[in-house]
CSV table of N, CA and C in Angstrom, one decimal:
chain,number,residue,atom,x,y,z
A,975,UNK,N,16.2,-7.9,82.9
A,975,UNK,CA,16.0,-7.5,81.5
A,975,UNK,C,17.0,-8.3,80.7
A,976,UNK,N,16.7,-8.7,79.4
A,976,UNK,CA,17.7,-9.0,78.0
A,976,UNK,C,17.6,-8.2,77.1
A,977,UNK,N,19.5,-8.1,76.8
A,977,UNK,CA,19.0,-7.3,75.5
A,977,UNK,C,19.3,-8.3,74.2
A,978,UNK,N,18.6,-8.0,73.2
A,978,UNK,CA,18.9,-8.7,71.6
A,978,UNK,C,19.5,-7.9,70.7
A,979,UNK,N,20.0,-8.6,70.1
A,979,UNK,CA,20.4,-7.9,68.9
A,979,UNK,C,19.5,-9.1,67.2
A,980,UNK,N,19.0,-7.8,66.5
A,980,UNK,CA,18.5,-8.2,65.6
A,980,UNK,C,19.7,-7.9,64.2
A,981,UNK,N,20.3,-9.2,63.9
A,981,UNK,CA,21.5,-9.3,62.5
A,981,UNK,C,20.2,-9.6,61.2
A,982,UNK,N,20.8,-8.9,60.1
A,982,UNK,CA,20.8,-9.0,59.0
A,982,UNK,C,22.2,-9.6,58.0
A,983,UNK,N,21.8,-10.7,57.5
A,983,UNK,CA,23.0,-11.4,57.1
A,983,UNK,C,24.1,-11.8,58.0
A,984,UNK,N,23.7,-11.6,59.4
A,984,UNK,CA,25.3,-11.9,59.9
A,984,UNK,C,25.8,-11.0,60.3
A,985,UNK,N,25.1,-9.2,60.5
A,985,UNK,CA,25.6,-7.9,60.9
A,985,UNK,C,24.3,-7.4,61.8
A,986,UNK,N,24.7,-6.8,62.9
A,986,UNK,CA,24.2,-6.6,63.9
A,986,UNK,C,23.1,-5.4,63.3
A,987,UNK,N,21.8,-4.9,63.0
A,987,UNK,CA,21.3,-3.6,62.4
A,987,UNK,C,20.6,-3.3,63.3
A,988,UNK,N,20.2,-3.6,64.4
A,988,UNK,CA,19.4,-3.1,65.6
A,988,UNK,C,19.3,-4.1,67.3
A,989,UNK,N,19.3,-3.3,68.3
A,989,UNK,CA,19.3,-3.9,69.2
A,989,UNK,C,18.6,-3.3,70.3
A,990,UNK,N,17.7,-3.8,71.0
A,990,UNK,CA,16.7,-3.5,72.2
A,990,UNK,C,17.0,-4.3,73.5
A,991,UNK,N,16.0,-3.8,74.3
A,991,UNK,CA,16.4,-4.4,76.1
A,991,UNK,C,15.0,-5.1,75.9
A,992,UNK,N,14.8,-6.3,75.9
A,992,UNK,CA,13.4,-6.6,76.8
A,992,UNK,C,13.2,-6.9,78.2
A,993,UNK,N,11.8,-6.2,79.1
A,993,UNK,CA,11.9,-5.9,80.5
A,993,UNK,C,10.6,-6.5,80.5
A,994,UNK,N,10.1,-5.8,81.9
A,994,UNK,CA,8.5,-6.3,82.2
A,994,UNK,C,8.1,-5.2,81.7
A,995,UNK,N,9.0,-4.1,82.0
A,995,UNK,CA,8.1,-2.7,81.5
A,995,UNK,C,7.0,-2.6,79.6
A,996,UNK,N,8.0,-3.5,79.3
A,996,UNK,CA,7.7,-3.5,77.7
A,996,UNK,C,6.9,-4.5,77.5
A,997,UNK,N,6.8,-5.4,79.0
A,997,UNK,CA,5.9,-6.9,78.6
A,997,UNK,C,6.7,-8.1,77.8
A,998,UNK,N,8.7,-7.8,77.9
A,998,UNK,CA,9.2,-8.6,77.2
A,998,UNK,C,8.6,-8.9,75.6
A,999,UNK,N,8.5,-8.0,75.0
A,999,UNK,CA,8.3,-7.9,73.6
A,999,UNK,C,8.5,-6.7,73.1
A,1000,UNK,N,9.3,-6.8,71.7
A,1000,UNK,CA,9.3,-6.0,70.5
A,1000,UNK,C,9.1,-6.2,69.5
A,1001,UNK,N,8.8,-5.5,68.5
A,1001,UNK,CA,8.2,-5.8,67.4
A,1001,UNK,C,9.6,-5.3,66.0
A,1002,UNK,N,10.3,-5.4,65.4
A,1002,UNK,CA,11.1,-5.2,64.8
A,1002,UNK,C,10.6,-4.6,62.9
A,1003,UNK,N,10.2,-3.7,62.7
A,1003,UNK,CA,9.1,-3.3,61.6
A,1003,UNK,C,10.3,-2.4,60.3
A,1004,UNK,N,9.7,-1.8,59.6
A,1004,UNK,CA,10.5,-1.7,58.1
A,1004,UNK,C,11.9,-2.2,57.7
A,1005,UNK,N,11.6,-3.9,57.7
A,1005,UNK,CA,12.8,-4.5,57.8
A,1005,UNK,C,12.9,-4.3,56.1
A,1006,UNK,N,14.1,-4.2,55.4
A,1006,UNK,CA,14.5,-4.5,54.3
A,1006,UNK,C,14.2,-6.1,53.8
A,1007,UNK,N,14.0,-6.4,52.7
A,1007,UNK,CA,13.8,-7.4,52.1
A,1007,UNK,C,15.0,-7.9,51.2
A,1008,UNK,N,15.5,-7.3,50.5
A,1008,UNK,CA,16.7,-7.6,50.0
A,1008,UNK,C,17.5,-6.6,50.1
A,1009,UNK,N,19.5,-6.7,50.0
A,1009,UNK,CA,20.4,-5.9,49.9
A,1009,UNK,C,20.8,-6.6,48.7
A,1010,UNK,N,21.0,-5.3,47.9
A,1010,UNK,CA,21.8,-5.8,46.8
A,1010,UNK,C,21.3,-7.0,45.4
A,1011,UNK,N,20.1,-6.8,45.5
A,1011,UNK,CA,19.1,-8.0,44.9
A,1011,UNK,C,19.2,-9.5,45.3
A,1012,UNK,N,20.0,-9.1,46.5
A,1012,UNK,CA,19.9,-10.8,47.5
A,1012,UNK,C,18.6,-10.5,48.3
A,1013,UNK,N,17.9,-12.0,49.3
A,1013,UNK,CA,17.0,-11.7,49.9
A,1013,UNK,C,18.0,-11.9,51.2
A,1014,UNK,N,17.5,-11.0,51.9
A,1014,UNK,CA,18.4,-11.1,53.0
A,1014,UNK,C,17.9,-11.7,54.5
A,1015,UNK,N,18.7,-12.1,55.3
A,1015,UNK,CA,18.0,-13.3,56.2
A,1015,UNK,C,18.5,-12.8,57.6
A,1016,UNK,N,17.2,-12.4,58.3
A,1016,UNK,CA,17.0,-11.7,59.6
A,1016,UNK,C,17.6,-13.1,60.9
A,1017,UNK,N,17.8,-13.1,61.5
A,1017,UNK,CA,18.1,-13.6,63.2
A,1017,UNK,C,18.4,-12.6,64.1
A,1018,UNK,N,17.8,-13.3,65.5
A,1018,UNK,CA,18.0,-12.6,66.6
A,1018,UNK,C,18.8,-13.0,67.1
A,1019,UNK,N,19.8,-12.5,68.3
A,1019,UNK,CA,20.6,-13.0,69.6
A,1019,UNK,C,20.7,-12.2,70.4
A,1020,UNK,N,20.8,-12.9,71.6
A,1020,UNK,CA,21.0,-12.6,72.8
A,1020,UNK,C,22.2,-12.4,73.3
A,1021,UNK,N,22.0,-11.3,73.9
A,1021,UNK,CA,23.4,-10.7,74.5
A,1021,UNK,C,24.0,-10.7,75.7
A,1022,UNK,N,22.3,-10.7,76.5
A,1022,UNK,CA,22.3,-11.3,78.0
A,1022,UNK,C,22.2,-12.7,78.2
A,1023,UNK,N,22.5,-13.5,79.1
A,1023,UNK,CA,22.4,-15.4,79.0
A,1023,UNK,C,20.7,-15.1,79.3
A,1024,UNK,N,20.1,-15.1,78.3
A,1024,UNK,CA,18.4,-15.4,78.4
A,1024,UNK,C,17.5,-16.6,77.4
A,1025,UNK,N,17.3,-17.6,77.8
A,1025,UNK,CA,16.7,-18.4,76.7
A,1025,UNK,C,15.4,-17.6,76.1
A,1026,UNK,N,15.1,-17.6,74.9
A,1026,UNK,CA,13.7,-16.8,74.1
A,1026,UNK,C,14.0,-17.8,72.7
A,1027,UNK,N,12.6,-17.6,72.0
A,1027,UNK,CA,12.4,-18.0,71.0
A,1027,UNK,C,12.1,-17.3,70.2
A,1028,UNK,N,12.6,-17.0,69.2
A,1028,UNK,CA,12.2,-16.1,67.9
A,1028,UNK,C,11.3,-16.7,66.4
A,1029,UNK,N,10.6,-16.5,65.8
A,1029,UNK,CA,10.0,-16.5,64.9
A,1029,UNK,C,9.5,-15.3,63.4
A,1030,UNK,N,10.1,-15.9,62.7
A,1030,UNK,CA,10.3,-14.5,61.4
A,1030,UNK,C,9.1,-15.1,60.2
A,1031,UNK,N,7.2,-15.2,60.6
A,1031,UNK,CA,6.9,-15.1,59.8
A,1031,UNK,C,6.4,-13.7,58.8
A,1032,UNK,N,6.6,-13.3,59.4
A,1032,UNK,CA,6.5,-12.1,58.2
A,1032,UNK,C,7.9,-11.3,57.9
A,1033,UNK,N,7.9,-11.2,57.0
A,1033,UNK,CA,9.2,-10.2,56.4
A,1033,UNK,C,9.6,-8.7,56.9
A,1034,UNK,N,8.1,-8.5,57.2
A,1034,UNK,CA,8.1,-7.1,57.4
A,1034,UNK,C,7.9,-6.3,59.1
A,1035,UNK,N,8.1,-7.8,59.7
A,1035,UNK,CA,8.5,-7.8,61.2
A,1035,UNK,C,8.7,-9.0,62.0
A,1036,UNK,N,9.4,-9.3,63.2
A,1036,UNK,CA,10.1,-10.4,63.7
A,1036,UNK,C,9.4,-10.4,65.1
A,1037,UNK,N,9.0,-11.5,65.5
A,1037,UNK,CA,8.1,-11.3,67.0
A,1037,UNK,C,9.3,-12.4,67.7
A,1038,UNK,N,9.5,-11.6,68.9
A,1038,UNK,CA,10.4,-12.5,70.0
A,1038,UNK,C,9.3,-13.0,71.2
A,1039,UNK,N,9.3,-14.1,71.6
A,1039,UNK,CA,9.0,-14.7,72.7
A,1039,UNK,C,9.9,-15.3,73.7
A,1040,UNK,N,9.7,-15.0,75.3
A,1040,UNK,CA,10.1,-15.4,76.1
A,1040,UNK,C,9.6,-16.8,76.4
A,1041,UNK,N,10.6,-17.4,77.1
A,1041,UNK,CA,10.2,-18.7,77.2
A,1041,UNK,C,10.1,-19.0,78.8
């Protein structure tokens, strides 16, 4: 398993384990769009040494892929 941590601006706001049980994917959903009338800018990382690839096209969720 890996776990991620999903930052907003640079602050950790949520964190999950991907396994086989889950199929190595989560789905990350009622993300905020702006704080403070900034638009605010999502990244993932890894907490365990696991290479994945992340992709933030929608705002309103973040799809992680294993690689």
């Amino acid at each position: 398993s890996v776990e991620i941590a999903l930052k907003a601006n640079g602050t950790i706001v949520d964190k999950v384990e991907l396994n086989k049980d889950n199929e190595w994917k989560h789905t990350f959903t009622n993300l905020d769009k702006k704080l403070n009338g900034e638009i605010i800018t999502y990244t993932i990382e890894e907490i365990n040494d696991f290479a994945f690839e992340a992709s933030n096209e929608e705002i309103s969720g973040i799809s992680v892929n294993s690689n």
